[in-house]
Amino acid sequence: MTLFEFLMAIASVVIAIALTEIFGGWGHLLRTHILPKIDWLHLCWTLVVVLYAIQYWVGIWPYLNVEFRYIYQVWFLIFPTLFIVLVSFAITPDIDPDENFNLREYYLSRRGPIFFGLAAFLAMAQLADLIIPGVSFEYTNPSSYLGVGLIVIAIIPAVSKKIWMHTSVLIVNLLFVLSIGFGYLPSGLST
């Protein structure tokens, strides 16, 4: 097993934990009395977190040919996965199927951990591209600048309860991950 394969195994397990938490949360929501109904904003943000987790995992692949000489290089590829797990746990409610539950209230009450965690995930993913030798920030790649912008705007929903702000940041993030996913933007290595 190469060091890269070992790294991918660790990243895969951590990403799987994040995805399991969100998918399990969706399953619990289907069994719960949700007031008044499933919240579109919460659901869309969980989808964005899922897309970021998958995109990051796939984005590790270009590191296949990078020679990892120091453990800190591995840390910078693994740390973003830890933050996406924390975001997954923060955004997914732990609810009793027999209780009435308001998803919008939950989402707004957890906005700090969700969005500070998302900003940390995005920042760590960008740092990986800067710190690991053999990989560099592509100044001509628009997704590199968008990634930095996403770090900054991820903090807006953390400090605001205004739904239009949450929606605006959601649209920007959703367009970003979908644009990379469908090949409209060149993908960075990790975000």
PDB file of C-alpha atoms in Angstrom:
ATOM      1  CA  MET A   1       0.000   0.000   0.000  1.00  0.00           C
ATOM      2  CA  THR A   2       1.403   3.381  -0.967  1.00  0.00           C
ATOM      3  CA  LEU A   3       1.220   6.413   1.289  1.00  0.00           C
ATOM      4  CA  PHE A   4      -1.339   7.930  -1.084  1.00  0.00           C
ATOM      5  CA  GLU A   5      -3.555   4.834  -0.850  1.00  0.00           C
ATOM      6  CA  PHE A   6      -3.257   4.969   2.932  1.00  0.00           C
ATOM      7  CA  LEU A   7      -4.209   8.662   2.860  1.00  0.00           C
ATOM      8  CA  MET A   8      -7.200   7.967   0.613  1.00  0.00           C
ATOM      9  CA  ALA A   9      -8.351   5.218   2.980  1.00  0.00           C
ATOM     10  CA  ILE A  10      -8.322   7.615   5.936  1.00  0.00           C
ATOM     11  CA  ALA A  11     -10.050  10.359   3.937  1.00  0.00           C
ATOM     12  CA  SER A  12     -12.639   7.870   2.666  1.00  0.00           C
ATOM     13  CA  VAL A  13     -13.518   6.717   6.168  1.00  0.00           C
ATOM     14  CA  VAL A  14     -13.843  10.268   7.495  1.00  0.00           C
ATOM     15  CA  ILE A  15     -15.929  11.416   4.509  1.00  0.00           C
ATOM     16  CA  ALA A  16     -18.102   8.302   4.922  1.00  0.00           C
ATOM     17  CA  ILE A  17     -18.786   9.325   8.527  1.00  0.00           C
ATOM     18  CA  ALA A  18     -19.939  12.766   7.342  1.00  0.00           C
ATOM     19  CA  LEU A  19     -22.160  11.337   4.624  1.00  0.00           C
ATOM     20  CA  THR A  20     -23.590   8.705   6.966  1.00  0.00           C
ATOM     21  CA  GLU A  21     -24.525  11.395   9.477  1.00  0.00           C
ATOM     22  CA  ILE A  22     -26.377  13.462   6.871  1.00  0.00           C
ATOM     23  CA  PHE A  23     -28.065  10.531   5.126  1.00  0.00           C
ATOM     24  CA  GLY A  24     -29.043   9.092   8.511  1.00  0.00           C
ATOM     25  CA  GLY A  25     -30.426  12.495   9.465  1.00  0.00           C
ATOM     26  CA  TRP A  26     -32.549  12.549   6.316  1.00  0.00           C
ATOM     27  CA  GLY A  27     -33.883   9.118   7.266  1.00  0.00           C
ATOM     28  CA  HIS A  28     -34.736  10.290  10.795  1.00  0.00           C
ATOM     29  CA  LEU A  29     -36.540  13.306   9.367  1.00  0.00           C
ATOM     30  CA  LEU A  30     -38.752  11.017   7.305  1.00  0.00           C
ATOM     31  CA  ARG A  31     -39.866   9.333  10.555  1.00  0.00           C
ATOM     32  CA  THR A  32     -40.474  12.542  12.493  1.00  0.00           C
ATOM     33  CA  HIS A  33     -43.376  14.944  12.852  1.00  0.00           C
ATOM     34  CA  ILE A  34     -41.756  18.035  11.397  1.00  0.00           C
ATOM     35  CA  LEU A  35     -43.388  21.437  12.002  1.00  0.00           C
ATOM     36  CA  PRO A  36     -44.644  22.730   9.678  1.00  0.00           C
ATOM     37  CA  LYS A  37     -42.759  20.641   7.086  1.00  0.00           C
ATOM     38  CA  ILE A  38     -39.266  19.883   5.822  1.00  0.00           C
ATOM     39  CA  ASP A  39     -37.404  23.189   5.639  1.00  0.00           C
ATOM     40  CA  TRP A  40     -36.078  23.916   2.141  1.00  0.00           C
ATOM     41  CA  LEU A  41     -33.185  26.013   3.443  1.00  0.00           C
ATOM     42  CA  HIS A  42     -31.954  23.310   5.809  1.00  0.00           C
ATOM     43  CA  LEU A  43     -32.394  20.610   3.169  1.00  0.00           C
ATOM     44  CA  CYS A  44     -30.507  22.606   0.528  1.00  0.00           C
ATOM     45  CA  TRP A  45     -27.606  23.281   2.902  1.00  0.00           C
ATOM     46  CA  THR A  46     -27.362  19.580   3.779  1.00  0.00           C
ATOM     47  CA  LEU A  47     -27.188  18.878   0.048  1.00  0.00           C
ATOM     48  CA  VAL A  48     -24.378  21.444  -0.342  1.00  0.00           C
ATOM     49  CA  VAL A  49     -22.451  19.790   2.496  1.00  0.00           C
ATOM     50  CA  VAL A  50     -22.868  16.389   0.801  1.00  0.00           C
ATOM     51  CA  LEU A  51     -21.638  17.812  -2.518  1.00  0.00           C
ATOM     52  CA  TYR A  52     -18.635  19.483  -0.845  1.00  0.00           C
ATOM     53  CA  ALA A  53     -17.713  16.225   0.925  1.00  0.00           C
ATOM     54  CA  ILE A  54     -17.832  14.229  -2.291  1.00  0.00           C
ATOM     55  CA  GLN A  55     -16.039  16.954  -4.254  1.00  0.00           C
ATOM     56  CA  TYR A  56     -13.259  17.127  -1.675  1.00  0.00           C
ATOM     57  CA  TRP A  57     -12.823  13.355  -1.655  1.00  0.00           C
ATOM     58  CA  VAL A  58     -12.561  13.257  -5.455  1.00  0.00           C
ATOM     59  CA  GLY A  59     -10.327  16.350  -5.330  1.00  0.00           C
ATOM     60  CA  ILE A  60      -7.683  14.437  -3.389  1.00  0.00           C
ATOM     61  CA  TRP A  61      -6.968  12.255  -6.431  1.00  0.00           C
ATOM     62  CA  PRO A  62      -4.612  14.754  -8.164  1.00  0.00           C
ATOM     63  CA  TYR A  63      -2.269  14.336  -5.190  1.00  0.00           C
ATOM     64  CA  LEU A  64      -1.565  10.791  -6.415  1.00  0.00           C
ATOM     65  CA  ASN A  65       1.837  11.729  -7.808  1.00  0.00           C
ATOM     66  CA  VAL A  66       2.872  14.083  -5.004  1.00  0.00           C
ATOM     67  CA  GLU A  67       5.651  12.706  -2.829  1.00  0.00           C
ATOM     68  CA  PHE A  68       4.631  13.133   0.799  1.00  0.00           C
ATOM     69  CA  ARG A  69       7.789  13.590   2.840  1.00  0.00           C
ATOM     70  CA  TYR A  70       6.371  15.064   6.042  1.00  0.00           C
ATOM     71  CA  ILE A  71       3.388  14.202   8.173  1.00  0.00           C
ATOM     72  CA  TYR A  72       2.126  17.810   8.089  1.00  0.00           C
ATOM     73  CA  GLN A  73       1.387  17.321   4.381  1.00  0.00           C
ATOM     74  CA  VAL A  74      -0.968  14.500   5.251  1.00  0.00           C
ATOM     75  CA  TRP A  75      -2.533  16.604   8.019  1.00  0.00           C
ATOM     76  CA  PHE A  76      -3.441  19.327   5.559  1.00  0.00           C
ATOM     77  CA  LEU A  77      -5.283  16.832   3.378  1.00  0.00           C
ATOM     78  CA  ILE A  78      -7.060  15.156   6.303  1.00  0.00           C
ATOM     79  CA  PHE A  79      -8.026  18.234   8.381  1.00  0.00           C
ATOM     80  CA  PRO A  80     -10.666  19.434   5.886  1.00  0.00           C
ATOM     81  CA  THR A  81     -12.400  16.067   6.154  1.00  0.00           C
ATOM     82  CA  LEU A  82     -12.572  16.475   9.933  1.00  0.00           C
ATOM     83  CA  PHE A  83     -14.227  19.876   9.563  1.00  0.00           C
ATOM     84  CA  ILE A  84     -16.784  18.532   7.094  1.00  0.00           C
ATOM     85  CA  VAL A  85     -17.662  15.831   9.644  1.00  0.00           C
ATOM     86  CA  LEU A  86     -18.196  18.484  12.320  1.00  0.00           C
ATOM     87  CA  VAL A  87     -20.386  20.470   9.920  1.00  0.00           C
ATOM     88  CA  SER A  88     -22.364  17.302   9.155  1.00  0.00           C
ATOM     89  CA  PHE A  89     -23.008  16.679  12.841  1.00  0.00           C
ATOM     90  CA  ALA A  90     -23.936  20.326  13.444  1.00  0.00           C
ATOM     91  CA  ILE A  91     -26.405  20.505  10.554  1.00  0.00           C
ATOM     92  CA  THR A  92     -28.063  17.150  11.297  1.00  0.00           C
ATOM     93  CA  PRO A  93     -30.554  17.246  14.168  1.00  0.00           C
ATOM     94  CA  ASP A  94     -30.728  14.441  16.703  1.00  0.00           C
ATOM     95  CA  ILE A  95     -34.460  14.110  17.101  1.00  0.00           C
ATOM     96  CA  ASP A  96     -36.991  11.807  18.674  1.00  0.00           C
ATOM     97  CA  PRO A  97     -39.430  10.491  16.040  1.00  0.00           C
ATOM     98  CA  ASP A  98     -42.379  11.120  18.355  1.00  0.00           C
ATOM     99  CA  GLU A  99     -41.670  14.785  19.094  1.00  0.00           C
ATOM    100  CA  ASN A 100     -42.734  17.749  17.018  1.00  0.00           C
ATOM    101  CA  PHE A 101     -39.681  19.379  15.517  1.00  0.00           C
ATOM    102  CA  ASN A 102     -39.138  22.698  13.745  1.00  0.00           C
ATOM    103  CA  LEU A 103     -36.224  22.430  11.319  1.00  0.00           C
ATOM    104  CA  ARG A 104     -35.957  26.175  10.651  1.00  0.00           C
ATOM    105  CA  GLU A 105     -35.544  26.900  14.362  1.00  0.00           C
ATOM    106  CA  TYR A 106     -32.940  24.140  14.645  1.00  0.00           C
ATOM    107  CA  TYR A 107     -31.045  25.370  11.591  1.00  0.00           C
ATOM    108  CA  LEU A 108     -30.933  28.967  12.830  1.00  0.00           C
ATOM    109  CA  SER A 109     -29.882  27.885  16.324  1.00  0.00           C
ATOM    110  CA  ARG A 110     -26.954  25.860  14.913  1.00  0.00           C
ATOM    111  CA  ARG A 111     -25.827  28.390  12.294  1.00  0.00           C
ATOM    112  CA  GLY A 112     -22.592  29.283  14.132  1.00  0.00           C
ATOM    113  CA  PRO A 113     -21.100  25.775  14.247  1.00  0.00           C
ATOM    114  CA  ILE A 114     -22.391  24.992  10.756  1.00  0.00           C
ATOM    115  CA  PHE A 115     -20.956  28.004   8.967  1.00  0.00           C
ATOM    116  CA  PHE A 116     -17.795  28.619  10.977  1.00  0.00           C
ATOM    117  CA  GLY A 117     -17.111  24.908  10.393  1.00  0.00           C
ATOM    118  CA  LEU A 118     -17.833  25.272   6.677  1.00  0.00           C
ATOM    119  CA  ALA A 119     -15.500  28.280   6.477  1.00  0.00           C
ATOM    120  CA  ALA A 120     -12.791  26.255   8.263  1.00  0.00           C
ATOM    121  CA  PHE A 121     -13.334  23.350   5.849  1.00  0.00           C
ATOM    122  CA  LEU A 122     -12.986  25.647   2.826  1.00  0.00           C
ATOM    123  CA  ALA A 123      -9.927  27.388   4.299  1.00  0.00           C
ATOM    124  CA  MET A 124      -8.159  24.131   5.133  1.00  0.00           C
ATOM    125  CA  ALA A 125      -8.893  22.773   1.657  1.00  0.00           C
ATOM    126  CA  GLN A 126      -7.374  25.893   0.076  1.00  0.00           C
ATOM    127  CA  LEU A 127      -4.369  25.733   2.425  1.00  0.00           C
ATOM    128  CA  ALA A 128      -3.661  22.157   1.348  1.00  0.00           C
ATOM    129  CA  ASP A 129      -3.114  23.391  -2.201  1.00  0.00           C
ATOM    130  CA  LEU A 130      -0.753  26.107  -0.978  1.00  0.00           C
ATOM    131  CA  ILE A 131       1.276  24.143   1.559  1.00  0.00           C
ATOM    132  CA  ILE A 132       1.931  20.782  -0.073  1.00  0.00           C
ATOM    133  CA  PRO A 133       5.016  20.984  -2.312  1.00  0.00           C
ATOM    134  CA  GLY A 134       4.355  20.124  -5.917  1.00  0.00           C
ATOM    135  CA  VAL A 135       0.908  21.679  -5.821  1.00  0.00           C
ATOM    136  CA  SER A 136       0.316  25.391  -6.031  1.00  0.00           C
ATOM    137  CA  PHE A 137      -2.435  27.960  -6.036  1.00  0.00           C
ATOM    138  CA  GLU A 138      -3.390  28.510  -9.651  1.00  0.00           C
ATOM    139  CA  TYR A 139      -3.631  32.273 -10.141  1.00  0.00           C
ATOM    140  CA  THR A 140      -5.321  31.785 -13.511  1.00  0.00           C
ATOM    141  CA  ASN A 141      -7.889  29.319 -12.173  1.00  0.00           C
ATOM    142  CA  PRO A 142     -11.166  31.145 -11.391  1.00  0.00           C
ATOM    143  CA  SER A 143     -12.229  28.424  -8.952  1.00  0.00           C
ATOM    144  CA  SER A 144      -9.179  29.259  -6.782  1.00  0.00           C
ATOM    145  CA  TYR A 145     -10.415  32.817  -6.277  1.00  0.00           C
ATOM    146  CA  LEU A 146     -13.992  31.684  -5.862  1.00  0.00           C
ATOM    147  CA  GLY A 147     -12.815  29.259  -3.176  1.00  0.00           C
ATOM    148  CA  VAL A 148     -11.218  32.103  -1.232  1.00  0.00           C
ATOM    149  CA  GLY A 149     -14.397  34.164  -1.655  1.00  0.00           C
ATOM    150  CA  LEU A 150     -16.481  31.266  -0.381  1.00  0.00           C
ATOM    151  CA  ILE A 151     -14.434  31.180   2.814  1.00  0.00           C
ATOM    152  CA  VAL A 152     -15.288  34.816   3.458  1.00  0.00           C
ATOM    153  CA  ILE A 153     -18.991  34.626   2.637  1.00  0.00           C
ATOM    154  CA  ALA A 154     -19.448  31.390   4.639  1.00  0.00           C
ATOM    155  CA  ILE A 155     -19.220  33.515   7.769  1.00  0.00           C
ATOM    156  CA  ILE A 156     -22.258  35.651   6.824  1.00  0.00           C
ATOM    157  CA  PRO A 157     -24.876  32.998   7.742  1.00  0.00           C
ATOM    158  CA  ALA A 158     -22.948  32.227  10.935  1.00  0.00           C
ATOM    159  CA  VAL A 159     -23.624  35.718  12.273  1.00  0.00           C
ATOM    160  CA  SER A 160     -26.963  36.570  10.662  1.00  0.00           C
ATOM    161  CA  LYS A 161     -30.491  35.213  11.002  1.00  0.00           C
ATOM    162  CA  LYS A 162     -31.664  36.960   7.839  1.00  0.00           C
ATOM    163  CA  ILE A 163     -33.020  34.294   5.518  1.00  0.00           C
ATOM    164  CA  TRP A 164     -32.203  36.271   2.368  1.00  0.00           C
ATOM    165  CA  MET A 165     -28.525  36.267   3.407  1.00  0.00           C
ATOM    166  CA  HIS A 166     -28.585  32.519   4.051  1.00  0.00           C
ATOM    167  CA  THR A 167     -30.299  32.025   0.694  1.00  0.00           C
ATOM    168  CA  SER A 168     -27.805  34.216  -1.175  1.00  0.00           C
ATOM    169  CA  VAL A 169     -24.808  32.389   0.286  1.00  0.00           C
ATOM    170  CA  LEU A 170     -26.537  29.068  -0.416  1.00  0.00           C
ATOM    171  CA  ILE A 171     -27.046  29.977  -4.082  1.00  0.00           C
ATOM    172  CA  VAL A 172     -23.398  31.008  -4.499  1.00  0.00           C
ATOM    173  CA  ASN A 173     -22.161  27.763  -2.877  1.00  0.00           C
ATOM    174  CA  LEU A 174     -24.588  25.597  -4.815  1.00  0.00           C
ATOM    175  CA  LEU A 175     -23.636  27.236  -8.111  1.00  0.00           C
ATOM    176  CA  PHE A 176     -19.952  26.767  -7.261  1.00  0.00           C
ATOM    177  CA  VAL A 177     -20.142  23.039  -6.513  1.00  0.00           C
ATOM    178  CA  LEU A 178     -22.510  22.343  -9.392  1.00  0.00           C
ATOM    179  CA  SER A 179     -20.374  24.348 -11.823  1.00  0.00           C
ATOM    180  CA  ILE A 180     -17.304  22.332 -10.906  1.00  0.00           C
ATOM    181  CA  GLY A 181     -19.303  19.103 -10.858  1.00  0.00           C
ATOM    182  CA  PHE A 182     -20.625  19.669 -14.370  1.00  0.00           C
ATOM    183  CA  GLY A 183     -17.296  20.954 -15.670  1.00  0.00           C
ATOM    184  CA  TYR A 184     -18.187  24.624 -16.143  1.00  0.00           C
ATOM    185  CA  LEU A 185     -15.348  25.725 -13.866  1.00  0.00           C
ATOM    186  CA  PRO A 186     -11.938  24.113 -13.748  1.00  0.00           C
ATOM    187  CA  SER A 187     -11.699  22.159 -10.540  1.00  0.00           C
ATOM    188  CA  GLY A 188      -9.026  22.985  -8.019  1.00  0.00           C
ATOM    189  CA  LEU A 189      -7.242  20.118  -6.393  1.00  0.00           C
ATOM    190  CA  SER A 190      -9.285  19.966  -3.263  1.00  0.00           C
ATOM    191  CA  THR A 191     -12.155  22.447  -3.346  1.00  0.00           C
TER     192      THR A 191
END
